[in-house]
mmCIF file of C-alpha atoms (C1' of nucleotides) in Angstrom:
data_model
loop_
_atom_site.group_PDB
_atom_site.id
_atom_site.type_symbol
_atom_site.label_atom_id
_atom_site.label_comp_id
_atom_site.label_asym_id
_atom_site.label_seq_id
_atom_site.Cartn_x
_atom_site.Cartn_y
_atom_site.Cartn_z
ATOM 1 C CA UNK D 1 1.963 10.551 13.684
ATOM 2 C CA UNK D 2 -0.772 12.797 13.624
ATOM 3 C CA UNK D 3 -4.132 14.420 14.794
ATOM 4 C CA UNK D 4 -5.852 16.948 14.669
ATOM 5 C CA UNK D 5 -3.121 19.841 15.255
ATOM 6 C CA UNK D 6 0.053 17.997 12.925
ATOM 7 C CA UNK D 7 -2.821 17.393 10.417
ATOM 8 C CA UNK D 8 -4.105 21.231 10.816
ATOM 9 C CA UNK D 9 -0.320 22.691 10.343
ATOM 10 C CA UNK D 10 0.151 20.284 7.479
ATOM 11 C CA UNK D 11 -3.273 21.588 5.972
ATOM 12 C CA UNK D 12 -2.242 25.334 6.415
ATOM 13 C CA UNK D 13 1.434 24.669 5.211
ATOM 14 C CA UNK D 14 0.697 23.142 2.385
ATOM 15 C CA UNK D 15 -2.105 25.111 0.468
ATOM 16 C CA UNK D 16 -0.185 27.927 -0.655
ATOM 17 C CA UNK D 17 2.466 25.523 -1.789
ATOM 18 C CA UNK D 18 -0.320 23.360 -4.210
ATOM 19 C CA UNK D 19 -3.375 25.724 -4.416
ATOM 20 C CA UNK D 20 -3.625 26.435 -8.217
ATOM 21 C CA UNK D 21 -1.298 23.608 -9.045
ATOM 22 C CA UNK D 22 -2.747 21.084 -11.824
ATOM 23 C CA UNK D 23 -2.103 17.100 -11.582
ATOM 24 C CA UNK D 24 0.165 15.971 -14.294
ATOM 25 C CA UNK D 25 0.392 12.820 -13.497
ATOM 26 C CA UNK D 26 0.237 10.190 -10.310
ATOM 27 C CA UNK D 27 2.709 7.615 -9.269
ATOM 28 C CA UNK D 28 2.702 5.101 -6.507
ATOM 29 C CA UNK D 29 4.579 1.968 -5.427
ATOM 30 C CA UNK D 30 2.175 0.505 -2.686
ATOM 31 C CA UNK D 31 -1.468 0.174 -4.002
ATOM 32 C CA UNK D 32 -2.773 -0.638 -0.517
ATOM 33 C CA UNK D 33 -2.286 2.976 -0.396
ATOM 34 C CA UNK D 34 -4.925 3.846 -2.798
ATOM 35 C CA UNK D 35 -8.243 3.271 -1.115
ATOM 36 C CA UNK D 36 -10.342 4.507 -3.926
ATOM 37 C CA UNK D 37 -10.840 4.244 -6.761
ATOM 38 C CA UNK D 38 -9.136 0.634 -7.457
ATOM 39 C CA UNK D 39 -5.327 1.472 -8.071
ATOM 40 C CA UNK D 40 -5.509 0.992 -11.919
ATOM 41 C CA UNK D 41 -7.680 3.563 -12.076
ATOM 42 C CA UNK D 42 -6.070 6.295 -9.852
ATOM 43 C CA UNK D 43 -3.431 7.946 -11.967
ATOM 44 C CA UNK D 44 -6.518 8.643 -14.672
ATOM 45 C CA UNK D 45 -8.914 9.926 -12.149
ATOM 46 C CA UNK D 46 -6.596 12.136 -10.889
ATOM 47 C CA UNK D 47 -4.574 13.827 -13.722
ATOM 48 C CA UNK D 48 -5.514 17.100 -15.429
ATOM 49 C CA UNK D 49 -7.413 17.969 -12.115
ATOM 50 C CA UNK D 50 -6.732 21.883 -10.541
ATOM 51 C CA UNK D 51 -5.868 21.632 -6.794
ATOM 52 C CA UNK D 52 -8.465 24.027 -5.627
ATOM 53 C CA UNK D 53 -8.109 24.656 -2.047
ATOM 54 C CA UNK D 54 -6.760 22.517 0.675
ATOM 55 C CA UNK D 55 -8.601 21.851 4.118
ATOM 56 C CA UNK D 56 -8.462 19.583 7.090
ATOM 57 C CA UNK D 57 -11.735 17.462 8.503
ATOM 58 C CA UNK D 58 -11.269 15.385 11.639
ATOM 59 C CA UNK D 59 -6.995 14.062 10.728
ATOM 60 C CA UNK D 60 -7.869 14.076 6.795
ATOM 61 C CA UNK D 61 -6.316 16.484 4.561
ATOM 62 C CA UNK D 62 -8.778 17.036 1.902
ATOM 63 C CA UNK D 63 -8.235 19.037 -1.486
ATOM 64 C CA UNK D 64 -11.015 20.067 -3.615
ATOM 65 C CA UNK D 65 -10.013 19.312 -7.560
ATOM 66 C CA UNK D 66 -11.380 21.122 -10.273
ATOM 67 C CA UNK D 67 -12.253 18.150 -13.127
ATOM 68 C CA UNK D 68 -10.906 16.632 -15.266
ATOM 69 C CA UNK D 69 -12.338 17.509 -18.772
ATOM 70 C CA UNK D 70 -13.678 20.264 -19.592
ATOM 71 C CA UNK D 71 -17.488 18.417 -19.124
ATOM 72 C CA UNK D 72 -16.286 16.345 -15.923
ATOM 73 C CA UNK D 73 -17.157 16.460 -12.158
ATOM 74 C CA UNK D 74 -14.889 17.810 -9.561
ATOM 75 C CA UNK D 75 -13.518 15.782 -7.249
ATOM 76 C CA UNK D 76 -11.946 15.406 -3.853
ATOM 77 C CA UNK D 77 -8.650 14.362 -2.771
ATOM 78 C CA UNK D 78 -8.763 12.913 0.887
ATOM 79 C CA UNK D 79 -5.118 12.072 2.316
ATOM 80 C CA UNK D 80 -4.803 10.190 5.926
ATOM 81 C CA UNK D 81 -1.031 10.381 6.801
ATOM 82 C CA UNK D 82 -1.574 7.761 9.830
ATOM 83 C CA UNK D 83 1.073 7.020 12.034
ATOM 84 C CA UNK D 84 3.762 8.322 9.919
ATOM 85 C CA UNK D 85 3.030 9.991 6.681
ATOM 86 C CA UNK D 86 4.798 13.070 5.805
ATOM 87 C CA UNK D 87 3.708 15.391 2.954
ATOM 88 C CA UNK D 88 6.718 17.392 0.950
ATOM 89 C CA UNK D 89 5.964 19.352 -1.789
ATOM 90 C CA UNK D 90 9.573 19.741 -3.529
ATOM 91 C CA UNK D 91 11.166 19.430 -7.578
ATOM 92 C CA UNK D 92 11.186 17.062 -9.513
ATOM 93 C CA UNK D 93 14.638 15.698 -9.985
ATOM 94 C CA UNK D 94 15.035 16.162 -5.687
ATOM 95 C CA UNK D 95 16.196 12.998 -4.679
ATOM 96 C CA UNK D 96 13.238 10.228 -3.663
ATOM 97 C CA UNK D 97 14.362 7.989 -0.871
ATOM 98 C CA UNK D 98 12.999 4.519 -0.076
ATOM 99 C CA UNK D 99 10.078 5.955 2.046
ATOM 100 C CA UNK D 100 8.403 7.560 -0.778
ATOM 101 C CA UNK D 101 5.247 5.652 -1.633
ATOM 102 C CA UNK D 102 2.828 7.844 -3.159
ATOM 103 C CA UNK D 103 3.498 11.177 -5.531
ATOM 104 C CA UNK D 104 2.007 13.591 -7.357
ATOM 105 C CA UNK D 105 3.056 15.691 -10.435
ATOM 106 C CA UNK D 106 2.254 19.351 -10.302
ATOM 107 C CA UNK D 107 2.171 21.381 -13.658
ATOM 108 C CA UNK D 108 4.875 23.839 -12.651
ATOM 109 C CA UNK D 109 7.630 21.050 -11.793
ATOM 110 C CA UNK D 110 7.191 20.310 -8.443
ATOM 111 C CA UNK D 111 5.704 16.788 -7.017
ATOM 112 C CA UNK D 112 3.356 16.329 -4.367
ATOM 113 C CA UNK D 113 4.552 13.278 -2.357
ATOM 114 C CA UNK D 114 3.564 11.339 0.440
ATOM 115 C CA UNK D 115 6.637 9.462 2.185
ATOM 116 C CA UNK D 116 5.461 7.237 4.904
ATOM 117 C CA UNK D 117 7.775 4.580 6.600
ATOM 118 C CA UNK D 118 4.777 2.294 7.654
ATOM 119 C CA UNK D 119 2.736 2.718 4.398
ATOM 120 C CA UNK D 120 -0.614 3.257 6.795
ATOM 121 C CA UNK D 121 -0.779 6.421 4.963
ATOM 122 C CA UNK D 122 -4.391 6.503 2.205
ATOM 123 C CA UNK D 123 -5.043 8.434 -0.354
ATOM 124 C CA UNK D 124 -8.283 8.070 -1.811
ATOM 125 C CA UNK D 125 -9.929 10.063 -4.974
ATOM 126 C CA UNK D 126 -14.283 10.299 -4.275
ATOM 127 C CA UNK D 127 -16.969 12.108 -5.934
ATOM 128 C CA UNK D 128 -18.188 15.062 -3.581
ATOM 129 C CA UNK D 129 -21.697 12.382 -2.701
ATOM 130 C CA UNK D 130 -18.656 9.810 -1.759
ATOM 131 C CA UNK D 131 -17.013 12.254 0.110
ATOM 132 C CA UNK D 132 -20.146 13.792 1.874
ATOM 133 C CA UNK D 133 -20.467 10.242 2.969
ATOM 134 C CA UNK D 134 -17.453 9.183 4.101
ATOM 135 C CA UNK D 135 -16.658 12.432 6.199
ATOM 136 C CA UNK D 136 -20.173 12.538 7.096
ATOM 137 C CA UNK D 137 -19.888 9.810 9.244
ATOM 138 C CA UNK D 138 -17.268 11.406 11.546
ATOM 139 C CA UNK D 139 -18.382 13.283 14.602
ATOM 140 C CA UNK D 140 -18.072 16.940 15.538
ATOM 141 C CA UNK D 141 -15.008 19.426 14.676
ATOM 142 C CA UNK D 142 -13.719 19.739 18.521
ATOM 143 C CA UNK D 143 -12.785 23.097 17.537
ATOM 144 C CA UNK D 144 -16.204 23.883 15.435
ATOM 145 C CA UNK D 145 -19.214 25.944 16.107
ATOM 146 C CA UNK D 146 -21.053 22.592 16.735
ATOM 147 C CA UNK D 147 -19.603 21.237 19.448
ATOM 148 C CA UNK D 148 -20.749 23.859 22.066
ATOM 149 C CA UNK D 149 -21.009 22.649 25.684
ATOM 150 C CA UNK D 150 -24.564 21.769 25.895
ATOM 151 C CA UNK D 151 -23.739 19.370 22.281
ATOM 152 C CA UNK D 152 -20.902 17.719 24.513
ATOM 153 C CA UNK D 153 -22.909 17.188 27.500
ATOM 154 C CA UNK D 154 -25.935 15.345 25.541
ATOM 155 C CA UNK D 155 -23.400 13.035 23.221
ATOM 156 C CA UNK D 156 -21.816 12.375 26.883
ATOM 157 C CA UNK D 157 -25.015 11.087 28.462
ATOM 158 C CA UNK D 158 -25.751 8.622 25.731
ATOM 159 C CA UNK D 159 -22.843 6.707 26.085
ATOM 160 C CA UNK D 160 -21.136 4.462 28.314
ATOM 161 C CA UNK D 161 -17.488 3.884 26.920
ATOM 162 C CA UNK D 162 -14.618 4.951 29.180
ATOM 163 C CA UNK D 163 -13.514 8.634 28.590
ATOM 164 C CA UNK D 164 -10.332 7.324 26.956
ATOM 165 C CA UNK D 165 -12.193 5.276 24.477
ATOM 166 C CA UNK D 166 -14.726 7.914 23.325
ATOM 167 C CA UNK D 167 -12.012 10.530 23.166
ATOM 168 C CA UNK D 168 -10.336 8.702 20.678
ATOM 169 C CA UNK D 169 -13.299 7.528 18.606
ATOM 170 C CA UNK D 170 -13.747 9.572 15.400
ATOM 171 C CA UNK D 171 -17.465 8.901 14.959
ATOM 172 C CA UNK D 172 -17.835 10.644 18.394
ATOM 173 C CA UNK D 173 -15.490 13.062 18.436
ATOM 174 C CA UNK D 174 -13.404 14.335 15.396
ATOM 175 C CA UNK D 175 -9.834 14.949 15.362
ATOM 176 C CA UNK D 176 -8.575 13.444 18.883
ATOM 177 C CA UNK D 177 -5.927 10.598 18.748
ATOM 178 C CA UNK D 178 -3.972 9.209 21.629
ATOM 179 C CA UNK D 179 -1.647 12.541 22.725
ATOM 180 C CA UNK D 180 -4.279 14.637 23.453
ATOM 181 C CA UNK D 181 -6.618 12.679 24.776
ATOM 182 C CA UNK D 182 -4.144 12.274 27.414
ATOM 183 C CA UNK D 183 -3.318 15.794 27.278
ATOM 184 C CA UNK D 184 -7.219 17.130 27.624
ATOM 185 C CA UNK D 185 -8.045 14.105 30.657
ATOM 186 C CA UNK D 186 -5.370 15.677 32.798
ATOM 187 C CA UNK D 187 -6.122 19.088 31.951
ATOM 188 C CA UNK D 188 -9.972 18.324 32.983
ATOM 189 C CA UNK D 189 -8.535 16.062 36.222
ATOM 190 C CA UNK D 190 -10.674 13.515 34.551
ATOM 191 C CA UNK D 191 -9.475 9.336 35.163
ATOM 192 C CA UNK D 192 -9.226 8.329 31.657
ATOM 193 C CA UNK D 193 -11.454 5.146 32.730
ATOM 194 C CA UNK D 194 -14.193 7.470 34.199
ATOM 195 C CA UNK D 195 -17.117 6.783 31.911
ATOM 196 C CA UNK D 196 -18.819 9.168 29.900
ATOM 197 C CA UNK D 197 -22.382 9.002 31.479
ATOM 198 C CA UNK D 198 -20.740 9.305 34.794
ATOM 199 C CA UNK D 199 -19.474 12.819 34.669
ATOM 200 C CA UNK D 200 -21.427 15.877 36.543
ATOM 201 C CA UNK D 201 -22.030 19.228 34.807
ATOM 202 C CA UNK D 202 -18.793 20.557 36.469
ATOM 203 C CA UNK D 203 -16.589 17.967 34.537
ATOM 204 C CA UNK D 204 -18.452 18.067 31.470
ATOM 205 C CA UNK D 205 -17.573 21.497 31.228
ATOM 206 C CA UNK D 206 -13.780 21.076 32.385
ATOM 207 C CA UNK D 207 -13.814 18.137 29.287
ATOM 208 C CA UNK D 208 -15.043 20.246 27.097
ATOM 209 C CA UNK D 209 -12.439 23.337 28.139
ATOM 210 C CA UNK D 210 -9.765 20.835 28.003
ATOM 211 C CA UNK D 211 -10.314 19.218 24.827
ATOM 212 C CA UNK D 212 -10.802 22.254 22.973
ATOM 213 C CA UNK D 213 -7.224 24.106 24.621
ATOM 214 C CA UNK D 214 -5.464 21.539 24.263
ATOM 215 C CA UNK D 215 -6.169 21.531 20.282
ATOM 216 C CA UNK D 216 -5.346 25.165 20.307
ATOM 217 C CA UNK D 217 -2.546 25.173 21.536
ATOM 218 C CA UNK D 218 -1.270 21.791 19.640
ATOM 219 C CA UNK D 219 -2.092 23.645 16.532
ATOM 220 C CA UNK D 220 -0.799 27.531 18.226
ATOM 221 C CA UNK D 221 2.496 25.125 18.288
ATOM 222 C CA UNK D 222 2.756 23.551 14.719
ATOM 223 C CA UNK D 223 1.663 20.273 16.140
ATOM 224 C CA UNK D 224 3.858 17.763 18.747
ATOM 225 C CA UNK D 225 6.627 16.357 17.309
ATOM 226 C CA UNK D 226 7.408 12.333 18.969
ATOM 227 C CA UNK D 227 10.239 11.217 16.671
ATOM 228 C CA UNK D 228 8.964 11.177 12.918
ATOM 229 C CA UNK D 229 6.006 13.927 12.876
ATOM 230 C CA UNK D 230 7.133 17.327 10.542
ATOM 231 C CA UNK D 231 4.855 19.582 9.038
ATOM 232 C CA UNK D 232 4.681 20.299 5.270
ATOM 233 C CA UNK D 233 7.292 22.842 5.242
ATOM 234 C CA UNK D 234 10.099 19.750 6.971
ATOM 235 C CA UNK D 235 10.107 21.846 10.292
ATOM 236 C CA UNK D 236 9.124 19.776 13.563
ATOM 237 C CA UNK D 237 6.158 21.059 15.411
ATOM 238 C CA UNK D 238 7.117 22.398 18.788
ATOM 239 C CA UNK D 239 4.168 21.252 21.054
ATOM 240 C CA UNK D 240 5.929 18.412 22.412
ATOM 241 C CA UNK D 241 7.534 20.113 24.929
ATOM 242 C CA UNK D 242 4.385 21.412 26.150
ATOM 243 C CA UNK D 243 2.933 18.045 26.762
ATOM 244 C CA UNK D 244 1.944 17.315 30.439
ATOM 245 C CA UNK D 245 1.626 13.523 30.564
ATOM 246 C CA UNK D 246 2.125 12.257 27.264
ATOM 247 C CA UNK D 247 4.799 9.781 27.668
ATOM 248 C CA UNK D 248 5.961 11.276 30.856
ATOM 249 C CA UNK D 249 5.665 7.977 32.704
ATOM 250 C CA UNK D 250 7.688 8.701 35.999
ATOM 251 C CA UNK D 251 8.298 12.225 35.496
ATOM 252 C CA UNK D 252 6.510 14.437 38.512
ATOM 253 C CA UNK D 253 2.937 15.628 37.698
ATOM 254 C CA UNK D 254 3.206 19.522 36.706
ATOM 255 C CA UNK D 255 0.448 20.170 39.168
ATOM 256 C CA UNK D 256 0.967 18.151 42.289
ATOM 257 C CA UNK D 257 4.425 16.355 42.085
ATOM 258 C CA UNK D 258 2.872 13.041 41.944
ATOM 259 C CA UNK D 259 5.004 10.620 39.360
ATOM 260 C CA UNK D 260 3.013 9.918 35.918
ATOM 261 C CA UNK D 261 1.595 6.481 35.577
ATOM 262 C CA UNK D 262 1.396 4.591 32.543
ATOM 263 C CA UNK D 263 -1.774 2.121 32.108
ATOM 264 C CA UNK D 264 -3.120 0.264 28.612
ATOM 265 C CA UNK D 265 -6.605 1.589 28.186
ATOM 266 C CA UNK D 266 -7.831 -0.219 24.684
ATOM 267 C CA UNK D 267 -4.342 -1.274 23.776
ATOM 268 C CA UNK D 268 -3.430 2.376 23.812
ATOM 269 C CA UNK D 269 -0.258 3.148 26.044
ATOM 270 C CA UNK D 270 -2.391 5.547 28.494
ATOM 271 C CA UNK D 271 -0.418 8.544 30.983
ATOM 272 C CA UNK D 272 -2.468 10.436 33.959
ATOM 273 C CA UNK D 273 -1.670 11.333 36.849
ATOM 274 C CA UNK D 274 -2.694 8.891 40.010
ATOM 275 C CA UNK D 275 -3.434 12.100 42.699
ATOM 276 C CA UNK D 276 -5.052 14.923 39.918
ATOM 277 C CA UNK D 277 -7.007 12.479 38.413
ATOM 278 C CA UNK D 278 -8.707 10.265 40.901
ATOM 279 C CA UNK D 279 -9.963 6.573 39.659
ATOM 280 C CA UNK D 280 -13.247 5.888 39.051
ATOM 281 C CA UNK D 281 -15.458 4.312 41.663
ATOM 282 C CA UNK D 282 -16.563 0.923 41.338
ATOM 283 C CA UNK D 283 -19.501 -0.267 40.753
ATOM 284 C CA UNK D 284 -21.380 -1.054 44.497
ATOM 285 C CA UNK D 285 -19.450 1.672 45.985
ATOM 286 C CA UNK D 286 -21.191 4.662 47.475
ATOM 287 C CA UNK D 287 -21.229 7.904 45.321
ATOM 288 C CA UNK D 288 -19.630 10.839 46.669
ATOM 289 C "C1'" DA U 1 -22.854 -0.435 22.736
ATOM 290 C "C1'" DC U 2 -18.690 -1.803 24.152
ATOM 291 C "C1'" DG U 3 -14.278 -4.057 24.778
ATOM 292 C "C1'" DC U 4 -10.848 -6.829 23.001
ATOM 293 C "C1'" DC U 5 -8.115 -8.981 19.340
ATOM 294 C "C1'" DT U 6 -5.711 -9.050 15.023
ATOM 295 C "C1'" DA U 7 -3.981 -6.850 10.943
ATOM 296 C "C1'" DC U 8 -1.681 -3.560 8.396
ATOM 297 C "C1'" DC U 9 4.072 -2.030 8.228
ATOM 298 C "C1'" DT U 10 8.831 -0.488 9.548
ATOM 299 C "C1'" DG U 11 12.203 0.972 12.639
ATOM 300 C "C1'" DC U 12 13.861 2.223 17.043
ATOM 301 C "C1'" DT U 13 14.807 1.036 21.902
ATOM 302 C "C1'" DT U 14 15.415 -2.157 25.643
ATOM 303 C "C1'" DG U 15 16.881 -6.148 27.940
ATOM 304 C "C1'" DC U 16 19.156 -10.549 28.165
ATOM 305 C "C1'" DT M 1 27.430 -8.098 19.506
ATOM 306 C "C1'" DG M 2 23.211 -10.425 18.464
ATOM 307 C "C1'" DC M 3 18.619 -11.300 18.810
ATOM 308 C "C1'" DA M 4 13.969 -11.065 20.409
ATOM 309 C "C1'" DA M 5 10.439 -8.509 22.414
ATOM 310 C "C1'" DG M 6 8.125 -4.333 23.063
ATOM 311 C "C1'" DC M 7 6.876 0.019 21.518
ATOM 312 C "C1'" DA M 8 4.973 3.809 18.209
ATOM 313 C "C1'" DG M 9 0.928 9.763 16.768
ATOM 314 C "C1'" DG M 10 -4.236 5.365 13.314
ATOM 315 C "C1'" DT M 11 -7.944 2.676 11.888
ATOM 316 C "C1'" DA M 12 -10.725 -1.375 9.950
ATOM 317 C "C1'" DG M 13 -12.841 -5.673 10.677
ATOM 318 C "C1'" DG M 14 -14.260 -9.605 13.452
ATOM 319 C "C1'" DC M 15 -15.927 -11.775 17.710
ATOM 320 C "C1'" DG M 16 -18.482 -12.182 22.062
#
DNA sequence: ACGCCTACCTGCTTGC
DNA sequence: TGCAAGCAGGTAGGCG
């Protein structure tokens, strides 16, 4: 389900729900959900921890915990939700259905729980080192102070990947999955199989536009909602509708008319449109 | 560095 | 109706 916006509006929905909360206790039926530490371990890593604030880095949702003992280390709680995690903070005794893998007491009666149809969904517990190093080796925050213009132009000219690819590459770029890469290559009137070395300053800067408004508004709109994607209050995120291309195959280009195509770029389903954004030239061929 | 493949999972949609 | 194939917002690991 998610990137960067759905994981964003999850983030900001569900910290005053948990903020303050304290881990009673931590059940799960699927231990190829627990990345870390090894599943027998989990449950007494996490419990007696304070949820101390909730944030989002690149699609992770990552809560700082308070430790354990009175002597211990903090910790930090790093959820993906993958394709189709959903987090739901409710009582108890609510009712659990099938899809419910992964949950977490709270100290005041609620459970934290992660339902997830496809069980892609991780939840990992780290020291903040482990942490430092696993988020550490993601690229920039699209939406961050770092990733001005002139950052985005030099990370562009070392590489050679297709714009697609790199887009969606979390090393390179944080927080981008497979909507809004679409979404920011026909903003920018970029071919998503233009390659990153080959763009001038102009489109560098219309990438870089793109990228970052198309975030915005994902997040301005409580994320896009395909079919299973709600955020942690339940409610579906309302960007969909504001999608230009993303699965839109056939449906006239919002700027010129032009039907959507629909190409496999990395064995991603891939939507631009033919006239806006123009192929890339092949190799031999004059440059404009 | 880069592209491509397979795996991990379940459920929905499409086409015969 | 049944059944198989294709598709899905993500990512890790392996190969060439």
């Amino acid at each position: 389900m998610p990137e960067l916006p759905e994981v964003e509006t999850i983030a900001r929905e569900l910290r005053p729900l948990v903020v303050g909360q304290i881990i009673t206790d931590a059940w799960f039926d699927w231990p190829n959900q627990i990345k870390h530490p090894a599943p027998s371990a989990f449950a007494g890593a996490v419990r007696g921890r304070e949820i101390v604030s909730v944030e989002r880095r690149a699609k992770w949702l990552i809560f700082s915990l308070g430790p354990a003992l009175a002597t211990g280390e903090p910790a930090v709680l790093a959820i993906q939700v993958k394709m189709t995690g959903q987090l739901d903070v409710v009582p108890r005794d609510a009712p659990r259905d099938k899809h419910v893998h992964v949950v977490l007491g709270l100290d005041d009666g609620r459970e934290l729980r992660l339902r997830d149809t496809r069980k892609f969904g991780r939840v990992a517990l780290y020291t903040a080192h482990e942490a430092d190093a696993v988020l550490g080796a993601l690229g920039p925050e699209p939406l961050g102070e770092a990733f001005s213009l002139r950052e985005f132009r030099r990370l562009l000219r070392a590489r050679r990947a297709r714009l697609k690819t790199l887009l969606m590459d979390q090393a390179f770029l944080a927080g981008v999955g497979n909507i809004y890469a679409d979404e920011a290559l026909w903003r920018a009137r970029l071919h998503p199989l233009r390659t990153a070395d080959s763009l001038s300053e102009a489109e560098v800067r219309r990438l870089h536009r793109a990228v970052r408004s198309v975030l915005r508004q994902g997040i301005a709109n409580r994320g896009s909602s395909i079919s299973d994607y709600v955020g942690a209050d339940g409610e579906p995120g309302d960007n969909a509708e504001q999608l230009a291309v993303y699965r839109r195959t056939g449906e006239p280009c919002l700027r010129c008319g032009r039907e959507i195509a629909r190409i496999v770029i990395g064995q991603r389903s891939t939507h631009f449109c033919p006239r806006c954004q123009r192929e890339p030239l092949s190799a031999g061929e004059p440059s404009r």
